[in-house]
Short mmCIF file of C-alpha atoms in Angstrom, two decimals:
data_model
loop_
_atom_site.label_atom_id
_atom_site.label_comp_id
_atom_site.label_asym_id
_atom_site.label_seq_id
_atom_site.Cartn_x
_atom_site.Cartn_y
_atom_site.Cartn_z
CA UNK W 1 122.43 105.38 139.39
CA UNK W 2 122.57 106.46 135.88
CA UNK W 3 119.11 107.52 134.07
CA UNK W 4 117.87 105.86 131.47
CA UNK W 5 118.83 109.00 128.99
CA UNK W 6 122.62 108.19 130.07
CA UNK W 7 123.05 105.19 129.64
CA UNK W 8 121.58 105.60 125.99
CA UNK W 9 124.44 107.91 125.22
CA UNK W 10 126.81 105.88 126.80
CA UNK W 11 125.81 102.83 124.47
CA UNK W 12 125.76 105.58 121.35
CA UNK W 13 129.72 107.11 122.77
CA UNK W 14 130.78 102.82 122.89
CA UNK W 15 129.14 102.20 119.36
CA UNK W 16 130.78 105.95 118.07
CA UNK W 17 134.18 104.01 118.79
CA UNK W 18 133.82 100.95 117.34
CA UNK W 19 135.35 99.78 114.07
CA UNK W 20 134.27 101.66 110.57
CA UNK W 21 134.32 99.25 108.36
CA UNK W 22 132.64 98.98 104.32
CA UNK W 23 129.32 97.97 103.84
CA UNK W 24 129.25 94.45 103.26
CA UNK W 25 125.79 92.55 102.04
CA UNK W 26 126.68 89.12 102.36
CA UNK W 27 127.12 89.88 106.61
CA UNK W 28 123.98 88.19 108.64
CA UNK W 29 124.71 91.85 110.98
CA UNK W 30 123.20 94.53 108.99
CA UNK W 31 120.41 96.50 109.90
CA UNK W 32 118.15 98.72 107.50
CA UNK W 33 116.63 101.72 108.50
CA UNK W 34 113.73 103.52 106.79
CA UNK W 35 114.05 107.03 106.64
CA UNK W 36 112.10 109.89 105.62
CA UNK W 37 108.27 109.44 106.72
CA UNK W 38 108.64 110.94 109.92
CA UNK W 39 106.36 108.12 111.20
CA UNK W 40 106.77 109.46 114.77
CA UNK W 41 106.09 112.95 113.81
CA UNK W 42 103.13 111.53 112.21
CA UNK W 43 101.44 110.04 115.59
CA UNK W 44 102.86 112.84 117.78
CA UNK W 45 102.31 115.89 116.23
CA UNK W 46 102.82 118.19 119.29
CA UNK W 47 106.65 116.64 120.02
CA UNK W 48 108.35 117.96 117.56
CA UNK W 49 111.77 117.57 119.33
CA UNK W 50 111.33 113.73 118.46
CA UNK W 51 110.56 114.62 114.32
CA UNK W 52 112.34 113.23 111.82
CA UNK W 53 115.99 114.66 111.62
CA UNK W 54 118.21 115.15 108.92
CA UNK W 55 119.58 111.81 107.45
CA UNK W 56 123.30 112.29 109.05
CA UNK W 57 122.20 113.07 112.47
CA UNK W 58 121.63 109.28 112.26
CA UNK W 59 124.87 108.56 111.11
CA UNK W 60 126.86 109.28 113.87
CA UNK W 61 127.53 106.07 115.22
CA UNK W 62 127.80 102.56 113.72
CA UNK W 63 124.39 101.80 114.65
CA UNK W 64 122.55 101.43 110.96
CA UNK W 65 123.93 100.13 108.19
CA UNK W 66 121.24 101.15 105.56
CA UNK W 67 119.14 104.03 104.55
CA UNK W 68 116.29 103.82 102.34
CA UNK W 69 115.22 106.75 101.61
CA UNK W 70 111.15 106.55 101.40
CA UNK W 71 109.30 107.58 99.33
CA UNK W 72 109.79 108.29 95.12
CA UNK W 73 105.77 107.72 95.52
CA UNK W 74 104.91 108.29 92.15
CA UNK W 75 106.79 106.82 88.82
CA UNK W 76 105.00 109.09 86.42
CA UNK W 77 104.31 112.85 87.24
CA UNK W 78 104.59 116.14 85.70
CA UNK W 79 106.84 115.93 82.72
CA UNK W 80 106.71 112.10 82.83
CA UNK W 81 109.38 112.75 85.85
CA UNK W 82 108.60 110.96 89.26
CA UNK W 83 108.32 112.52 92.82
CA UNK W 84 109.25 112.15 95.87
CA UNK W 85 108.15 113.27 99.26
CA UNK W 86 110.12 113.35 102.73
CA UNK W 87 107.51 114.75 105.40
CA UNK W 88 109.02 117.55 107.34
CA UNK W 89 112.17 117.13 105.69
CA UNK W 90 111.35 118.37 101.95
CA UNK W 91 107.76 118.75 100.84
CA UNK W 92 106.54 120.90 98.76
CA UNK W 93 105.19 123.39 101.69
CA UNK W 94 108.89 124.47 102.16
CA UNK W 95 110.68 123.37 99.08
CA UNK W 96 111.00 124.21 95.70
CA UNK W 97 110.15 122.14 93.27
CA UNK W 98 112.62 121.70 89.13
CA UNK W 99 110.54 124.23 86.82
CA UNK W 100 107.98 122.73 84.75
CA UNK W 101 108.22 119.11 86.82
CA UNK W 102 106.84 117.96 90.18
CA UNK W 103 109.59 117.15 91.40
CA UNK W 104 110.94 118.29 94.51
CA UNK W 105 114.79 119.91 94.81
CA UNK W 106 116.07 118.22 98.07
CA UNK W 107 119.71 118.92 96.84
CA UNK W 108 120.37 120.09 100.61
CA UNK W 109 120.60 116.92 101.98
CA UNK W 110 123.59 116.12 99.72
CA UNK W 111 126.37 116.81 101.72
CA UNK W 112 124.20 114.67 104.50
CA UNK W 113 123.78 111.46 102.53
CA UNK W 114 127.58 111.57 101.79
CA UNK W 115 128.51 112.27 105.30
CA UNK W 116 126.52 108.50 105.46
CA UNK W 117 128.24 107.44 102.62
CA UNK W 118 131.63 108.19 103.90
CA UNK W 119 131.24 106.08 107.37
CA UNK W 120 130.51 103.30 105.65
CA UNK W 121 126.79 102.89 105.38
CA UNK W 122 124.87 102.53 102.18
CA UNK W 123 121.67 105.20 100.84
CA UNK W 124 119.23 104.02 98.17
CA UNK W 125 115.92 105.62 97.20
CA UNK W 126 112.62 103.51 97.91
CA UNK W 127 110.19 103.30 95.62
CA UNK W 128 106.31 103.14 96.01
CA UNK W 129 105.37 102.97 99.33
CA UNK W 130 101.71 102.27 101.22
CA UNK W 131 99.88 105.55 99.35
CA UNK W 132 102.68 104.86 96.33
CA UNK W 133 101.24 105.37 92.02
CA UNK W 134 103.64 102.80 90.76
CA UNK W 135 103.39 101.11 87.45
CA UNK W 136 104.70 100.82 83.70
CA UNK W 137 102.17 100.03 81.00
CA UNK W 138 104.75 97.59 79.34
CA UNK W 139 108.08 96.54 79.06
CA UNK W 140 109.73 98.91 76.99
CA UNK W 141 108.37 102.06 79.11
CA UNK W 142 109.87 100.12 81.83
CA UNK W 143 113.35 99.62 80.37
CA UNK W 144 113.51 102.89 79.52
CA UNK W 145 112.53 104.38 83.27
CA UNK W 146 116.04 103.00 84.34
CA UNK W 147 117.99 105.57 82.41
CA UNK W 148 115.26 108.07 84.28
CA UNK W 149 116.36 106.34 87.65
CA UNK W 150 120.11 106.32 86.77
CA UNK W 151 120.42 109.72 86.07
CA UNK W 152 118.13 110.94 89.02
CA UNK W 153 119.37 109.35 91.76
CA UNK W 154 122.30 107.35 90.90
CA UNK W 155 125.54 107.03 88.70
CA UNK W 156 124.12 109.81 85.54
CA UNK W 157 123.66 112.93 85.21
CA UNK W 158 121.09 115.63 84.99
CA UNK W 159 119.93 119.20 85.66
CA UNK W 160 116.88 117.71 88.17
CA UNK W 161 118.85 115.72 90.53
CA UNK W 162 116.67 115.29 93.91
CA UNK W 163 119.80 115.10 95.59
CA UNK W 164 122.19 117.02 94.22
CA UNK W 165 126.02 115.71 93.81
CA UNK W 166 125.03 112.96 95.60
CA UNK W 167 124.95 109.10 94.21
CA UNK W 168 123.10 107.06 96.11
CA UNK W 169 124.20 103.83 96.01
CA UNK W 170 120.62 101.61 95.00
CA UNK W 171 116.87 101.08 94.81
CA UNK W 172 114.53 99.66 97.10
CA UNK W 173 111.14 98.33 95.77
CA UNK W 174 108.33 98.49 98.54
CA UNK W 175 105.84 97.88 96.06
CA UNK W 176 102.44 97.77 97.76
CA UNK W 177 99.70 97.95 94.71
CA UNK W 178 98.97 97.50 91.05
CA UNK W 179 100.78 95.43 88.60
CA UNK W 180 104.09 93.77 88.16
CA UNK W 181 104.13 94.52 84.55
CA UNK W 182 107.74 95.55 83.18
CA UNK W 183 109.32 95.55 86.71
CA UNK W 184 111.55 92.64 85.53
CA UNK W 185 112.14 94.85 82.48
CA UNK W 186 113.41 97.97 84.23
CA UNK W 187 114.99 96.32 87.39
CA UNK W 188 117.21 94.41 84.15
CA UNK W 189 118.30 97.21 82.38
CA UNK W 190 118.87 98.67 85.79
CA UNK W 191 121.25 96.41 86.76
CA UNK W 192 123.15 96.68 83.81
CA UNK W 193 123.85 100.10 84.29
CA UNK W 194 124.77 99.52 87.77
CA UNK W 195 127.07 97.02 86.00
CA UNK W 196 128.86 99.38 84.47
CA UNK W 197 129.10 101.83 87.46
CA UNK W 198 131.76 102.93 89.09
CA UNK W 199 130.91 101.60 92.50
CA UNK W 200 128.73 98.80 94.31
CA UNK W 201 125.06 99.55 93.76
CA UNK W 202 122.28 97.44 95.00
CA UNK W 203 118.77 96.66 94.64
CA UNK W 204 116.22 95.52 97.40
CA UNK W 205 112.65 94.58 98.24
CA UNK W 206 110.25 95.34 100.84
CA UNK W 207 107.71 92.62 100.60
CA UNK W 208 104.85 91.10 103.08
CA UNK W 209 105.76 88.70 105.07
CA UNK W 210 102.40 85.88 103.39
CA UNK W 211 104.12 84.39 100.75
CA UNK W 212 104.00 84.88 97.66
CA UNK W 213 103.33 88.54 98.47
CA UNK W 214 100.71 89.91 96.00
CA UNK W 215 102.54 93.00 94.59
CA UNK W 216 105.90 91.78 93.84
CA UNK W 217 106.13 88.18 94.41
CA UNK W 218 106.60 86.99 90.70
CA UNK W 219 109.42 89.71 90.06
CA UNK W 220 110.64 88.22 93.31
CA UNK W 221 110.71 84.70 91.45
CA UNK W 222 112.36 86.30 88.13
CA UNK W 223 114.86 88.96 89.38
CA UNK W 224 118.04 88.39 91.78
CA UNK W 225 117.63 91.09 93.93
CA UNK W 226 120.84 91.65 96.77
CA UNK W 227 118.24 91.51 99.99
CA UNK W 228 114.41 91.70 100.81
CA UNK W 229 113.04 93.28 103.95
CA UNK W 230 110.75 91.03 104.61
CA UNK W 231 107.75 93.24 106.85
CA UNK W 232 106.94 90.55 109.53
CA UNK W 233 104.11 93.11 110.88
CA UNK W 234 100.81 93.78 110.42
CA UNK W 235 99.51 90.43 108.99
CA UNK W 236 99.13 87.34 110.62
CA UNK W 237 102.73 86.48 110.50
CA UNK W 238 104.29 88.76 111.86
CA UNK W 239 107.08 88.81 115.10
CA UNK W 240 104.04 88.57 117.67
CA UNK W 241 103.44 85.23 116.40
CA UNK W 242 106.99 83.89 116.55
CA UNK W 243 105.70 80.99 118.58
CA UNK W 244 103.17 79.87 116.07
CA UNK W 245 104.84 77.42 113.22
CA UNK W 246 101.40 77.94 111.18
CA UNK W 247 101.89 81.99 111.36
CA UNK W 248 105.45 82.46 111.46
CA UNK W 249 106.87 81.37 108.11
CA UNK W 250 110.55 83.10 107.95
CA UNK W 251 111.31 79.14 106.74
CA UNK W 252 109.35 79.62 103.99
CA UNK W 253 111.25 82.66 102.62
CA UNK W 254 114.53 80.79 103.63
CA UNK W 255 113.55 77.95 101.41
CA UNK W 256 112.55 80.68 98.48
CA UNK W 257 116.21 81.85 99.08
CA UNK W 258 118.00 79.11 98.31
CA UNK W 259 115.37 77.14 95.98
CA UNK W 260 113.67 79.45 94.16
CA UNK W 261 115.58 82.98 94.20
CA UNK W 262 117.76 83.44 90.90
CA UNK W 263 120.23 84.96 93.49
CA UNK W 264 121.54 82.57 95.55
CA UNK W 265 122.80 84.64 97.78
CA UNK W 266 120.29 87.09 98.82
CA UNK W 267 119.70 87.75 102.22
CA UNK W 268 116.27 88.14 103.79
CA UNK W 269 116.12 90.41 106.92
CA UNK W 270 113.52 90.45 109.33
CA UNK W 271 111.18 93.58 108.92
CA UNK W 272 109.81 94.93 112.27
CA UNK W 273 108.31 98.26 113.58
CA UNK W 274 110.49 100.68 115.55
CA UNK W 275 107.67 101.27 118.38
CA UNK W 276 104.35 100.37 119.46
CA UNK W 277 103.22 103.23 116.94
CA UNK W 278 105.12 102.50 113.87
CA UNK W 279 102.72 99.58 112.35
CA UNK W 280 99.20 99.01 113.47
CA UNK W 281 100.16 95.22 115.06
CA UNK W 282 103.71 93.07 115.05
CA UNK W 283 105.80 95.30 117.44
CA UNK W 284 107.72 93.54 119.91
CA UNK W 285 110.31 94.44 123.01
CA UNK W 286 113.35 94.63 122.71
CA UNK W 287 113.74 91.53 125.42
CA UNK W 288 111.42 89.40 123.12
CA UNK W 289 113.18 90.68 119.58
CA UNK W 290 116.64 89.23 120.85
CA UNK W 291 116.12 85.98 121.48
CA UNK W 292 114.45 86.20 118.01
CA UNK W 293 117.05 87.92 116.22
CA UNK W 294 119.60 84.91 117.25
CA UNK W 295 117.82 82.13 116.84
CA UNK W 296 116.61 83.31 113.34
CA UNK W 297 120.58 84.05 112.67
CA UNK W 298 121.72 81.17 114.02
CA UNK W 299 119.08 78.83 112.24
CA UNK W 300 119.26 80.21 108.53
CA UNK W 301 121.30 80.33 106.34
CA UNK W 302 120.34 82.95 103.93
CA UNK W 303 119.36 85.46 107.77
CA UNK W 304 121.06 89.03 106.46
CA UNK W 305 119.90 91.01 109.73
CA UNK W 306 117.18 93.49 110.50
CA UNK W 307 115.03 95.91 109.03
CA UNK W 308 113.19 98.47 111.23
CA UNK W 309 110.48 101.02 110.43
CA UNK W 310 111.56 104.03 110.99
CA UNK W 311 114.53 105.90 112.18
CA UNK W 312 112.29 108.00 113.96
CA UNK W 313 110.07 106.00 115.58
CA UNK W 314 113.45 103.74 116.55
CA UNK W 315 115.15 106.91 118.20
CA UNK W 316 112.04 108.34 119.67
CA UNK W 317 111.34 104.52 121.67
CA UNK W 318 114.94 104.56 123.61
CA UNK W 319 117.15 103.81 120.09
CA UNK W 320 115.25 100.89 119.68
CA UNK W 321 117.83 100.38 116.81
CA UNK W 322 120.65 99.85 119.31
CA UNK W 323 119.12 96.89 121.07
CA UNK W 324 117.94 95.33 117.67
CA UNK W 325 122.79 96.03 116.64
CA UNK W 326 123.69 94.67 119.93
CA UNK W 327 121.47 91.32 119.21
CA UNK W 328 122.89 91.29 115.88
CA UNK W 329 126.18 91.66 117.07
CA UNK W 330 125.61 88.93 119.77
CA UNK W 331 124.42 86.11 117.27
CA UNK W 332 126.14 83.43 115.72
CA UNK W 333 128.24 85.12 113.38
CA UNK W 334 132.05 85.33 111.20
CA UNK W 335 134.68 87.69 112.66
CA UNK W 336 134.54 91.04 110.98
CA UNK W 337 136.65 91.71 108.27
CA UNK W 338 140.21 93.73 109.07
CA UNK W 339 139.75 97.54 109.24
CA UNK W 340 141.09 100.48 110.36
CA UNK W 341 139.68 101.68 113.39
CA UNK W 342 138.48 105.15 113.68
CA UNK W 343 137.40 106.54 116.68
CA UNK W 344 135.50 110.16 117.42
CA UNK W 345 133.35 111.81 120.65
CA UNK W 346 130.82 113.65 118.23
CA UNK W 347 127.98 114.74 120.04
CA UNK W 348 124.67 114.33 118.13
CA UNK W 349 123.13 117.11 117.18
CA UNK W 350 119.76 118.61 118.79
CA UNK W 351 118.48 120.46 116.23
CA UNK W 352 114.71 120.11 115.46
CA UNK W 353 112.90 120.76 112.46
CA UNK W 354 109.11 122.42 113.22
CA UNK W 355 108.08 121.81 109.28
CA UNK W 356 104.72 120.45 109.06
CA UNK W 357 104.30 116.88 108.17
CA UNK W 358 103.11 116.65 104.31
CA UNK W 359 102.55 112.85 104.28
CA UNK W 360 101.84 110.08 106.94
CA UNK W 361 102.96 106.37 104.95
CA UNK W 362 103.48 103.59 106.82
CA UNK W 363 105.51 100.38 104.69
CA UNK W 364 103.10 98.03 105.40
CA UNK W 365 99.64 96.85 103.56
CA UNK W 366 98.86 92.78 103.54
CA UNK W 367 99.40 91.14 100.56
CA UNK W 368 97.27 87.70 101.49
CA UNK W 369 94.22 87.45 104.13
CA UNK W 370 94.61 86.78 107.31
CA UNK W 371 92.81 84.12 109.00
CA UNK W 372 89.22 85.88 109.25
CA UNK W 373 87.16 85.29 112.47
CA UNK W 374 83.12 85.99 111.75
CA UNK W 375 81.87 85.08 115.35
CA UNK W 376 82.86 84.16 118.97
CA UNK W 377 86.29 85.25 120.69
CA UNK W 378 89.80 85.59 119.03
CA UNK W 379 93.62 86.14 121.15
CA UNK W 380 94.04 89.79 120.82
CA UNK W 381 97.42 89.36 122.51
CA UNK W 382 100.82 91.74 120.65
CA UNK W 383 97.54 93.99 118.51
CA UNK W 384 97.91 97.41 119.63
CA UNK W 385 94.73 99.66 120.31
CA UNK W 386 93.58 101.52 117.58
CA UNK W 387 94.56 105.32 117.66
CA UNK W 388 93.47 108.23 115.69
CA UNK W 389 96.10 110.34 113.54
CA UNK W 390 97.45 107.11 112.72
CA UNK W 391 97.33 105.87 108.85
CA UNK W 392 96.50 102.45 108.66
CA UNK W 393 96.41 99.99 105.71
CA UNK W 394 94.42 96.97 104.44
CA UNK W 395 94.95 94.27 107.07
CA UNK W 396 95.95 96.15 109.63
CA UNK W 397 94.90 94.85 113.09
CA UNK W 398 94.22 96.62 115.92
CA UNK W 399 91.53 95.93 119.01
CA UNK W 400 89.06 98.99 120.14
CA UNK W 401 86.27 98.41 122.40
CA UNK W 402 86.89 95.03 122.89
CA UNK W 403 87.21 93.89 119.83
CA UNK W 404 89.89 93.12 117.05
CA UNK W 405 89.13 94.62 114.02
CA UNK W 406 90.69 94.43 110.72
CA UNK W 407 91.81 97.46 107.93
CA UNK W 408 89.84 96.77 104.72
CA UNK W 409 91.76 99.54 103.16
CA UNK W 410 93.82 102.59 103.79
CA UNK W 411 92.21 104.86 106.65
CA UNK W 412 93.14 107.26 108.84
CA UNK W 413 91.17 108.46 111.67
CA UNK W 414 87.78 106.85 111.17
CA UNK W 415 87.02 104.65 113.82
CA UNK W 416 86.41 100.92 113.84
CA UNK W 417 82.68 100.51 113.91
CA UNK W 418 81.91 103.74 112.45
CA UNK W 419 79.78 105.04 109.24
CA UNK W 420 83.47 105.02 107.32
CA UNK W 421 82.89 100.72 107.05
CA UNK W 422 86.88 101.35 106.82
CA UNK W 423 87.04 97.93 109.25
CA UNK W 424 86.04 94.32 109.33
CA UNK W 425 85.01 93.61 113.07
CA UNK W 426 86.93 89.89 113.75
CA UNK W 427 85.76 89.03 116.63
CA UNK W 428 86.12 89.49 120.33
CA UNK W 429 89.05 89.98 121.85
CA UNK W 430 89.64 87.07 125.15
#
């Protein structure tokens, strides 16, 4: 009988062979993968053989389809340039940062992203993030951070490129605080340089599953953006509550799609966590996310596939990513385009980096209340325990000493109950 580790790689030498094909956004099969957090390294501190790896050791099969990189946490920092931060990966413990700016130089991973790049999957920078300082003053400041973002990260040019050579091919806005003022602004005049481009390039959202979410739901309403990751965790609506019609509401972003949406085409993906310990509640099996998966795929319309937090967290927890492709690729879907198929026996690698962890972020705060509880007993059921090293965010859920208690704000390591007041007791758990 083969152990569970072989029959793992067997699925990842099967996927290695399958068709390379071009990404394609308007396909209900794609799955997005956050990368860059280190989540796992972030709970497990002491298994460093499960960190984070460089971004192409996850691009040796045809698993994921999408990498945002997270974070750029911070819009405006030295020298009015942004920064970004990548846990063990590049921090600014073991990297250097451009002279005079905070920014880091990350220009090794170049050749990495357009390994990615080059078997057909898509890299865009996320910006903001759980601990993210995000914001423009008005809409001219915001028009003009595009150029700033084009010449970074994308299609221009300039002597502090994070990345190097490089051109990543989009933005991602997990906005998850402060105001909307000028995003419509900047995403614009974003877009039109992507216009111009010489390639695809495409702009996301990561927003809470409550609708509207509070952080970005009116530039939601007033920007066509190509797909939102919709984070159906940690709030009341998220995948543990599939069951519940008054919790579960991926028909009510479905209906936003197609009525309210100035893109009629975008897709909305279901967000989930990779493991138990990538979101403080909404983490589901693989046997429960399947049946899911399909039914969401094969009820709506505007379904683009899957979003999972993070690619380390999903590798660590059996490549929870490959049972989240092979419901994908077992829905109710059009044939795949015509390709050329390309097939290889790379081995992935087993390097492992032993950098310390710079920042634990989690893509998740709640954008709308949940239902509070003030007295008696409350289902507990899909809420995992509460555990210390892990960062938690305003509405977070998780049950500890019998109870369910709530995240009034970001926290890490203060327990539920304590002299912190970080959590709102909700009731007993039955």
């Amino acid at each position: 009988m083969l152990s569970k580790s072989t029959l793992t790689y067997v699925q990842f030498l099967c996927f290695v062979t399958r068709t390379i094909a071009a990404f394609d956004m308007s396909s209900n099969q794609n799955l997005a993968v956050y990368w860059g957090q280190n989540s796992y390294g972030a709970v497990n501190p002491d298994n460093t053989a499960e960190w984070q790896q460089p971004i192409s050791y996850y691009c040796d099969d045809t698993i994921i389809d999408t990498f945002p990189i997270a974070f750029l946490d911070e819009f405006y920092s030295t020298d009015n340039l942004p920064s970004i931060d990548l846990a063990n990966t590049c921090n600014t413990g073991d990297n250097s940062l451009f002279p005079g700016t905070n920014l880091l130089n990350c220009s090794f991973l170049a050749s990495g992203i357009e390994t990615c790049q080059a078997a057909g999957k898509i890299v865009t920078i996320s910006l903001g993030g759980a601990t993210g300082s995000n914001g423009f003053a008005n809409d001219t400041e915001a028009a003009a951070y595009a150029q700033t973002i084009w010449d970074l990260f994308l299609g221009g040019s300039s002597s502090t490129r994070p990345f190097g050579s490089a051109i990543l091919d989009g933005i991602d806005m997990d906005i998850e605080g402060g105001s909307q003022t000028g995003f419509v602004s900047f995403l614009s005049a974003l877009r039109t340089l992507m216009d111009g481009g010489s390639k695809p390039y495409y702009i996301t959202a990561a927003p809470q599953c409550p609708y509207p979410d509070a952080y970005i739901g009116t530039t939601l309403n007033e920007f066509g953006f190509d797909a939102v990751y919709v984070q159906f965790y940690n709030n009341y609506c998220g995948l543990t509550n599939y069951d519940n019609p008054n919790a579960w509401d991926f028909a009510t972003w479905d209906n936003w799609a197609h009525t309210v949406s100035p893109n009629p085409n975008v897709k909305v993906y279901i967000g989930a966590p990779a493991s138990s310990s990538a979101a403080g509640s909404g983490y589901v099996s693989p046997s429960t996310f399947t049946p899911i998966i399909q039914e969401t795929m094969a009820e709506y319309s505007s379904f683009g596939g899957v979003m999972l937090w993070d690619a380390s967290q999903a590798y660590a927890n059996d490549r929870y990513d490959i049972s989240v492709k092979d419901a994908l690729l077992g829905g109710t879907s059009s044939p795949p385009p015509t390709t050329t198929t390309i097939t290889t026996t790379a081995t992935p690698t087993t390097t492992t980096t032993t950098s310390p962890i710079t920042t634990t972020t989690s893509t998740s705060t709640i954008s709308s209340p949940s239902p509070t509880t003030t007295s008696g007993t409350i289902s507990c059921a899909g809420v995992a325990a509460w555990q210390s090293g892990v960062a938690y965010v305003g509405g977070d859920e998780v049950t500890y000493d019998g109870d369910l208690w709530t995240a009034k704000w970001w926290s890490e390591s203060d327990v539920p109950g304590g002299a912190s007041g970080d959590w709102a007791n909700s009731g007993v758990c039955t």
